[in-house]
CSV table of C-alpha atoms and ligand atoms in Angstrom, one decimal:
chain,number,residue,atom,x,y,z
T,275,MET,CA,118.2,109.1,99.8
T,276,ILE,CA,115.1,107.6,101.4
T,277,ILE,CA,114.1,103.9,101.0
T,278,VAL,CA,110.5,102.9,101.6
T,279,PRO,CA,110.4,99.1,101.4
T,280,GLU,CA,107.5,97.2,100.0
T,281,ARG,CA,106.8,95.8,103.5
T,282,GLU,CA,106.0,99.2,104.9
T,283,ILE,CA,103.5,100.4,102.2
T,284,ALA,CA,100.4,98.6,103.5
T,285,ASP,CA,100.6,100.3,106.9
T,286,LEU,CA,101.5,103.7,105.4
T,287,VAL,CA,99.3,104.4,102.4
T,288,SER,CA,95.5,104.0,102.3
T,289,ALA,CA,93.2,103.6,99.3
T,290,ALA,CA,91.8,107.0,100.2
T,291,ASP,CA,95.3,108.6,100.1
T,292,CYS,CA,95.8,107.1,96.6
T,293,PHE,CA,92.4,108.3,95.4
T,294,VAL,CA,93.2,111.9,96.3
T,295,ALA,CA,96.8,111.7,94.8
T,296,ILE,CA,95.5,110.2,91.5
T,297,GLU,CA,92.6,112.7,91.2
T,298,ARG,CA,95.1,115.5,91.6
T,299,VAL,CA,97.6,114.2,89.1
T,300,PHE,CA,94.9,113.4,86.5
T,301,ALA,CA,93.8,117.0,86.8
T,302,SER,CA,97.4,118.2,86.5
T,303,MET,CA,97.8,116.1,83.3
T,304,ALA,CA,94.7,117.7,81.7
T,305,SER,CA,95.9,121.2,82.6
T,306,LYS,CA,99.3,120.3,81.0
T,307,SER,CA,101.2,120.8,84.2
T,308,ALA,CA,102.2,117.2,84.3
T,309,TYR,CA,103.3,115.0,81.5
T,310,ASN,CA,104.4,111.4,81.0
T,311,PHE,CA,107.5,110.5,79.0
T,312,PRO,CA,107.2,107.7,76.3
T,313,VAL,CA,106.8,104.3,77.8
T,314,VAL,CA,109.4,101.6,77.3
T,315,ARG,CA,107.9,98.1,77.5
T,316,GLU,CA,109.7,95.0,76.1
T,317,ALA,CA,109.2,91.3,76.1
T,318,ILE,CA,112.7,90.4,77.4
T,319,GLY,CA,112.6,86.8,76.1
T,320,HIS,CA,113.1,85.4,79.6
T,321,ALA,CA,110.4,84.0,82.0
T,322,ASP,CA,107.8,85.3,79.5
T,323,ALA,CA,108.3,88.6,81.2
T,324,LEU,CA,107.3,92.1,80.0
T,325,TYR,CA,109.7,94.7,81.5
T,326,GLY,CA,109.8,98.4,81.2
T,327,PHE,CA,109.8,102.0,82.5
T,328,LYS,CA,107.1,104.5,83.0
T,329,SER,CA,108.2,108.0,83.8
T,330,GLY,CA,107.2,111.6,83.9
T,331,PHE,CA,107.3,115.0,85.6
T,332,ASP,CA,104.6,116.9,87.5
T,333,ARG,CA,105.5,120.6,87.6
T,334,GLU,CA,102.9,121.3,90.3
T,335,SER,CA,104.1,118.7,92.9
T,336,LEU,CA,107.6,118.5,91.4
T,337,ALA,CA,107.3,114.7,91.3
T,338,LEU,CA,110.0,113.5,88.9
T,339,GLY,CA,111.0,109.9,88.4
T,340,LEU,CA,110.1,106.5,87.0
T,341,LYS,CA,108.6,103.2,87.8
T,342,SER,CA,110.6,100.3,86.6
T,343,GLY,CA,109.2,96.8,86.5
T,344,GLY,CA,106.7,94.7,84.7
T,345,PHE,CA,104.7,91.5,84.5
T,346,TRP,CA,106.1,88.0,85.2
T,347,PRO,CA,103.1,85.7,84.5
T,348,ARG,CA,104.5,82.7,86.3
T,349,ASN,CA,105.3,84.4,89.6
T,350,GLY,CA,102.2,83.0,91.2
T,351,GLU,CA,103.8,79.6,91.2
T,352,ARG,CA,106.5,81.0,93.4
T,353,GLY,CA,104.2,82.8,95.8
T,354,LEU,CA,105.0,86.2,94.3
T,355,THR,CA,102.7,88.7,92.6
T,356,ASN,CA,102.9,88.8,88.8
T,357,HIS,CA,103.5,92.6,88.8
T,358,GLN,CA,106.9,93.6,90.2
T,359,SER,CA,107.9,97.2,90.3
T,360,THR,CA,110.0,99.8,92.1
T,361,VAL,CA,109.5,103.6,92.0
T,362,PHE,CA,112.5,105.9,91.9
T,363,LEU,CA,111.9,109.6,92.7
T,364,PHE,CA,114.4,112.3,91.8
T,365,ASP,CA,114.9,115.8,93.2
T,366,ALA,CA,113.5,118.1,90.4
T,367,ASP,CA,116.0,120.8,91.3
T,368,SER,CA,119.2,118.8,91.4
T,369,GLY,CA,118.5,115.5,89.7
T,370,ARG,CA,119.7,113.6,92.8
T,371,CYS,CA,117.9,110.4,93.6
T,372,ARG,CA,115.5,111.3,96.4
T,373,ALA,CA,113.8,108.0,97.1
T,374,VAL,CA,113.4,104.3,96.2
T,375,VAL,CA,109.9,103.0,97.0
T,376,GLY,CA,108.4,99.5,96.7
T,377,GLY,CA,105.9,99.7,93.9
T,378,ASN,CA,103.8,96.5,94.1
T,379,LEU,CA,101.0,97.4,96.4
T,380,LEU,CA,101.1,101.0,95.2
T,381,THR,CA,100.5,99.8,91.6
T,382,ALA,CA,97.4,98.0,92.7
T,383,LEU,CA,96.2,100.9,94.8
T,384,ARG,CA,96.8,103.5,92.1
T,385,THR,CA,95.1,101.4,89.4
T,386,ALA,CA,92.1,100.8,91.6
T,387,ALA,CA,92.0,104.6,92.4
T,388,ALA,CA,91.9,105.3,88.6
T,389,SER,CA,88.8,103.2,88.0
T,390,ALA,CA,87.2,104.5,91.1
T,391,ILE,CA,87.7,108.0,90.0
T,392,SER,CA,86.1,107.1,86.6
T,393,ILE,CA,83.1,105.8,88.5
T,394,LYS,CA,82.9,108.9,90.6
T,395,TYR,CA,82.8,111.2,87.6
T,396,LEU,CA,81.2,109.1,84.9
T,397,ALA,CA,78.8,106.5,86.3
T,398,ARG,CA,75.2,107.2,86.8
T,399,SER,CA,74.5,108.5,90.3
T,400,ASP,CA,71.8,105.8,90.7
T,401,ALA,CA,74.1,102.9,89.8
T,402,LYS,CA,73.1,99.9,91.9
T,403,ILE,CA,74.8,96.8,90.4
T,404,LEU,CA,78.5,96.4,89.9
T,405,GLY,CA,79.9,93.9,87.4
T,406,MET,CA,83.4,92.5,87.7
T,407,ILE,CA,85.2,90.8,84.8
T,408,GLY,CA,88.4,89.3,86.0
T,409,ALA,CA,89.4,87.8,89.3
T,410,GLY,CA,93.1,88.0,89.4
T,411,HIS,CA,95.4,89.9,91.8
T,412,GLN,CA,94.2,93.4,90.9
T,413,SER,CA,90.5,92.6,91.0
T,414,THR,CA,90.0,92.8,94.8
T,415,PHE,CA,91.6,96.3,94.9
T,416,GLN,CA,89.4,97.3,92.0
T,417,LEU,CA,86.3,96.0,93.7
T,418,LYS,CA,87.0,97.6,97.1
T,419,ALA,CA,87.7,101.1,95.6
T,420,ALA,CA,84.6,100.9,93.3
T,421,LEU,CA,82.3,100.0,96.2
T,422,ASP,CA,83.2,103.3,97.9
T,423,GLN,CA,81.9,105.3,94.9
T,424,ARG,CA,78.2,104.4,94.8
T,425,ALA,CA,75.6,102.7,97.0
T,426,PHE,CA,76.0,99.4,95.2
T,427,GLU,CA,73.5,96.8,96.3
T,428,LYS,CA,74.9,93.8,94.5
T,429,VAL,CA,78.1,92.6,92.8
T,430,VAL,CA,78.0,90.2,89.8
T,431,GLY,CA,81.2,88.6,88.6
T,432,TRP,CA,82.6,86.6,85.7
T,433,ASN,CA,86.0,85.1,85.2
T,434,ILE,CA,87.4,82.7,82.6
T,435,ASP,CA,88.2,80.4,85.5
T,436,PRO,CA,85.1,80.7,87.8
T,437,GLY,CA,87.0,79.1,90.7
T,438,ALA,CA,88.9,82.4,91.2
T,439,LEU,CA,85.7,84.4,91.8
T,440,GLY,CA,85.8,83.4,95.5
T,441,ARG,CA,88.1,86.3,96.2
T,442,LEU,CA,85.6,88.8,94.9
T,443,ALA,CA,82.8,87.1,96.8
T,444,ALA,CA,84.9,87.4,100.0
T,445,VAL,CA,85.3,91.2,99.5
T,446,ALA,CA,81.6,91.7,98.8
T,447,ALA,CA,80.8,89.6,101.9
T,448,GLU,CA,83.1,91.8,104.0
T,449,ARG,CA,81.1,94.8,102.9
T,450,GLY,CA,77.8,93.0,103.5
T,451,ILE,CA,76.9,93.0,99.8
T,452,PRO,CA,75.6,90.0,97.9
T,453,PHE,CA,77.8,88.5,95.2
T,454,GLU,CA,76.7,86.3,92.3
T,455,ALA,CA,78.8,84.5,89.7
T,456,VAL,CA,77.0,85.0,86.3
T,457,ASP,CA,77.6,84.5,82.6
T,458,LEU,CA,78.5,87.5,80.5
T,459,ASP,CA,74.9,88.0,79.1
T,460,ARG,CA,73.6,88.4,82.7
T,461,LEU,CA,76.5,90.5,83.8
T,462,GLY,CA,75.9,93.0,80.9
T,463,ALA,CA,72.1,92.9,81.4
T,464,GLU,CA,72.3,93.6,85.2
T,465,ALA,CA,75.4,95.8,85.8
T,466,ASP,CA,75.2,99.6,85.9
T,467,VAL,CA,79.0,99.7,86.2
T,468,ILE,CA,81.4,97.1,84.8
T,469,ILE,CA,85.1,96.9,85.6
T,470,THR,CA,87.3,94.7,83.3
T,471,ILE,CA,90.6,93.7,84.8
T,472,THR,CA,92.0,90.7,82.9
T,473,SER,CA,95.1,90.0,80.8
T,474,SER,CA,93.0,88.9,77.8
T,475,PHE,CA,94.2,89.3,74.2
T,476,ALA,CA,90.7,88.8,72.7
T,477,PRO,CA,87.4,90.6,73.4
T,478,ILE,CA,85.4,89.2,76.3
T,479,LEU,CA,82.4,91.5,76.5
T,480,LYS,CA,80.3,92.2,73.4
T,481,ALA,CA,78.6,95.5,72.5
T,482,SER,CA,75.2,93.7,72.4
T,483,GLN,CA,75.7,92.5,76.0
T,484,VAL,CA,75.9,96.1,77.4
T,485,ARG,CA,72.8,98.1,78.1
T,486,PRO,CA,72.4,101.9,77.7
T,487,GLY,CA,73.6,104.0,80.6
T,488,THR,CA,76.4,101.6,81.6
T,489,HIS,CA,79.8,102.9,82.7
T,490,LEU,CA,82.7,100.6,81.8
T,491,ALA,CA,86.2,100.9,83.4
T,492,CYS,CA,88.5,98.9,81.2
T,493,MET,CA,91.6,98.5,83.2
T,494,GLY,CA,93.4,95.3,82.0
T,495,THR,CA,94.6,96.5,78.6
T,496,ASP,CA,98.0,98.2,79.0
T,497,THR,CA,100.0,96.6,76.2
T,498,ARG,CA,99.7,96.4,72.4
T,499,GLY,CA,97.6,93.4,71.4
T,500,LYS,CA,95.6,93.1,74.7
T,501,GLN,CA,91.8,93.5,74.4
T,502,GLU,CA,88.9,93.1,76.9
T,503,VAL,CA,85.8,94.4,75.1
T,504,GLU,CA,84.6,94.3,71.5
T,505,THR,CA,85.9,97.0,69.3
T,506,GLU,CA,82.3,98.1,68.4
T,507,LEU,CA,81.6,98.7,72.1
T,508,VAL,CA,84.5,101.1,72.4
T,509,ALA,CA,83.5,102.8,69.1
T,510,ALA,CA,79.9,103.3,70.3
T,511,ALA,CA,80.8,104.6,73.8
T,512,THR,CA,81.9,108.0,75.0
T,513,VAL,CA,85.5,107.3,75.7
T,514,PHE,CA,87.6,108.8,78.5
T,515,THR,CA,91.1,107.9,79.5
T,516,ASP,CA,94.0,108.7,81.7
T,517,GLU,CA,96.2,109.7,78.7
T,518,ILE,CA,95.1,109.8,75.1
T,519,ALA,CA,98.5,108.9,73.6
T,520,GLN,CA,98.6,105.7,75.6
T,521,SER,CA,94.9,104.9,75.1
T,522,VAL,CA,95.3,104.7,71.3
T,523,GLU,CA,98.6,102.9,71.4
T,524,ILE,CA,98.5,100.4,74.2
T,525,GLY,CA,95.0,100.9,75.7
T,526,GLU,CA,91.6,99.4,75.0
T,527,ALA,CA,91.0,102.1,72.3
T,528,GLN,CA,94.0,100.8,70.2
T,529,HIS,CA,91.7,98.4,68.3
T,530,ALA,CA,88.9,100.9,67.5
T,531,ARG,CA,91.5,103.3,66.3
T,532,ALA,CA,93.2,100.7,64.1
T,533,ALA,CA,89.8,99.8,62.7
T,534,GLY,CA,89.2,103.4,61.8
T,535,LEU,CA,86.2,103.6,64.2
T,536,LEU,CA,87.7,106.1,66.7
T,537,SER,CA,90.4,108.7,66.6
T,538,ALA,CA,92.4,110.3,69.3
T,539,SER,CA,90.3,113.5,69.0
T,540,ASP,CA,87.2,111.4,70.1
T,541,ILE,CA,88.8,110.6,73.4
T,542,THR,CA,88.7,112.9,76.5
T,543,GLU,CA,91.2,112.9,79.4
T,544,ILE,CA,89.4,112.2,82.7
T,545,GLY,CA,91.4,115.1,84.1
T,546,SER,CA,89.3,117.4,82.0
T,547,VAL,CA,86.2,116.1,83.8
T,548,ILE,CA,87.9,116.5,87.2
T,549,ASN,CA,88.9,120.1,86.2
T,550,GLY,CA,85.4,120.9,85.1
T,551,SER,CA,86.4,121.7,81.5
T,552,HIS,CA,84.4,118.6,80.2
T,553,PRO,CA,80.9,117.7,81.6
T,554,GLY,CA,81.6,114.0,81.6
T,555,ARG,CA,78.4,111.9,81.1
T,556,ARG,CA,75.9,114.0,79.2
T,557,THR,CA,72.8,111.7,79.2
T,558,ALA,CA,71.5,108.9,81.3
T,559,ASP,CA,71.5,106.5,78.3
T,560,GLU,CA,75.0,107.1,77.2
T,561,VAL,CA,77.6,104.3,77.6
T,562,THR,CA,80.7,105.8,79.1
T,563,LEU,CA,84.0,103.9,78.9
T,564,PHE,CA,87.2,104.8,80.8
T,565,ASP,CA,90.3,103.3,79.2
T,566,GLY,CA,92.6,103.1,82.1
T,567,THR,CA,96.1,102.4,80.7
T,568,GLY,CA,98.2,103.2,83.7
T,569,VAL,CA,100.6,106.2,83.6
T,570,GLY,CA,103.9,106.8,85.2
T,571,LEU,CA,102.6,110.0,86.9
T,572,GLN,CA,100.2,107.9,88.9
T,573,ASP,CA,103.2,105.9,90.3
T,574,LEU,CA,105.1,109.0,91.1
T,575,ALA,CA,102.1,110.6,92.8
T,576,VAL,CA,101.4,107.6,95.2
T,577,ALA,CA,105.1,107.0,95.8
T,578,SER,CA,105.5,110.7,96.8
T,579,VAL,CA,102.7,110.1,99.3
T,580,ALA,CA,104.4,107.0,100.6
T,581,VAL,CA,107.7,108.9,101.1
T,582,GLU,CA,105.9,111.8,102.9
T,583,LEU,CA,104.1,109.4,105.3
T,584,ALA,CA,107.2,107.2,105.8
T,585,VAL,CA,109.3,110.3,106.9
T,586,SER,CA,106.6,111.7,109.1
T,587,LYS,CA,106.0,108.3,110.8
T,588,GLY,CA,109.7,107.5,111.2
T,589,VAL,CA,109.8,104.4,109.1
T,590,ALA,CA,111.8,105.7,106.1
T,591,ILE,CA,115.3,104.3,105.8
T,592,ASP,CA,117.7,107.1,105.2
T,593,VAL,CA,120.8,106.1,103.1
T,594,ASN,CA,123.8,108.4,102.6
T,595,PHE,CA,124.1,108.0,98.8
D,691,LIG,P1,96.5,88.3,87.2
D,691,LIG,O1,97.4,87.5,86.4
D,691,LIG,O2,96.5,88.1,88.7
D,691,LIG,O3,95.0,88.0,86.7
D,691,LIG,C1,94.7,88.0,85.4
D,691,LIG,C2,93.2,87.9,85.2
D,691,LIG,O4,92.9,87.8,83.8
D,691,LIG,C3,92.6,86.6,85.8
D,691,LIG,O5,91.2,86.9,86.2
D,691,LIG,C4,92.5,85.6,84.6
D,691,LIG,O6,91.6,84.6,84.8
D,691,LIG,C5,92.2,86.6,83.5
D,691,LIG,N1,92.5,86.1,82.2
D,691,LIG,C6,93.7,85.7,81.8
D,691,LIG,N2,93.7,85.3,80.5
D,691,LIG,C7,92.4,85.5,80.1
D,691,LIG,C8,91.8,85.3,78.8
D,691,LIG,N3,92.4,84.9,77.8
D,691,LIG,N4,90.5,85.7,78.8
D,691,LIG,C9,89.8,86.1,79.9
D,691,LIG,N5,90.4,86.3,81.0
D,691,LIG,C10,91.7,86.0,81.2
D,691,LIG,O7,96.8,89.8,86.7
D,691,LIG,P2,96.4,91.1,87.5
D,691,LIG,O8,97.5,91.5,88.3
D,691,LIG,O9,95.1,91.0,88.2
D,691,LIG,O10,96.3,92.1,86.3
D,691,LIG,C11,95.2,92.0,85.4
D,691,LIG,C12,95.5,92.9,84.2
D,691,LIG,O11,95.6,94.3,84.6
D,691,LIG,C13,96.8,92.6,83.5
D,691,LIG,O12,96.6,92.6,82.1
D,691,LIG,C14,97.7,93.7,83.9
D,691,LIG,O13,98.7,94.0,82.9
D,691,LIG,C15,96.7,94.9,83.9
D,691,LIG,N6,97.1,96.0,84.7
D,691,LIG,C16,96.7,97.2,84.3
D,691,LIG,C17,97.1,98.3,85.0
D,691,LIG,C18,96.6,99.7,84.6
D,691,LIG,O14,97.1,100.7,85.1
D,691,LIG,N7,95.7,99.8,83.6
D,691,LIG,C19,97.8,98.2,86.2
D,691,LIG,C20,98.1,96.9,86.7
D,691,LIG,C21,97.8,95.8,85.9
C-alpha cells in the first residue's frame, strides 16, 4: 500500500494536473462510465463538525475509493484548515487498499478545477471582469484557477467580512491584475463571471444584481440548507452541474427545486458539454450557472494523479499492509 502524505502534495500535483484529471472524470460521469455512490454527511454533534464519505468508481481509469473527512469550522483558531480529508484508493480487481492520500490541498485544487472548467466551457469568450464572493480558504485557489481561463482585466470582490479580501487582492497583484473591493450591486453590474465560495445559509446575490450574459460558478453550497444566490436567479439561469442528483439534494439548485421552479431534468451535467453532446452556452445574453457540489470521483481522480506522481518521483511511502 502506498501512502502519499499531505506534506508531499504541494510539490507533486499542480493545478493544471487537476484541471486535466477533473475534466476527464466529468466527461466519464456524463458518459456513464463513472458514478458516485450516495454521500454520507452527518453533523456529529462534536466541535460543530460535519463529517462524511464521498465515494465512487470510474470504470475507465479504474479509480475506486472514497474520501473521508469534512468541515471543522473552528479549526482556524488552531492553525488548521477547516476542511480535513483523506482519500483511500482501492484496487478495482482485488479490493485491496492501494493508497492513502492526504486530501486537504487536493480538495482545494479539485474544487478550483471544477469552477475553472465551468468557466472554460460556459463563460463568454470575451469575459473581462471576474467577481469573487467569499474570501475564505478555498477562495484563492478558485481565483487562481479562474484567472487561467480568460483574459481577465480586473477582479472585483465581496466578502461578509471585507478584511479577508486582502488574500484575493494579493493573488490578483501576483498576476498583475487590479483588484477592487465592491458592494454586491457593483459586483453584479461589472462582473462577466462570478464565483461564489462561501459557507452561507442564506442567499447573498440577488437575481436583480446579475446582468445578462453572466456566468456564475456557485461552489460553496455542498450541504442541505446552504445557499449563496437567490432561488429566482437559479430558476432563471441555464443550470449545469457536476452531478444532477447532488445538485438538487445538496447543491445550490436544492432551493429552486424545493420551490417548484426547477426540476432535475432542467439541469445539465457539465460532462455533457465537455463530451460535446450539449452545446453549453447558447446565446451571449444567457445567464449560465454551474452548481459545483463536489463529487467523490473528483477526489479519486486527483488522488490517483498524486499516487502516480509520488511513485514516479520516489516520494511514495510503501507500506507492507
Ligand atoms: P472558510 O471557512 O475558509 O471560508 C468561508 C467563507 O464564507 C468566508 O469568506 C466567510 O466570510 C464566508 N461566510 C461565512 N458565513 C457567511 C455568511 N453567513 N454570509 C456570507 N458569507 C459567509 O471555508 P472555505 O474552505 O473557503 O469553503 C467555503 C465553502 O465552500 C464552504 O461552504 C465549503 O463547504 C464549500 N466547499 C465546497 C466544495 C465543493 O466541491 N463544492 C469543496 C470544498 C469546500
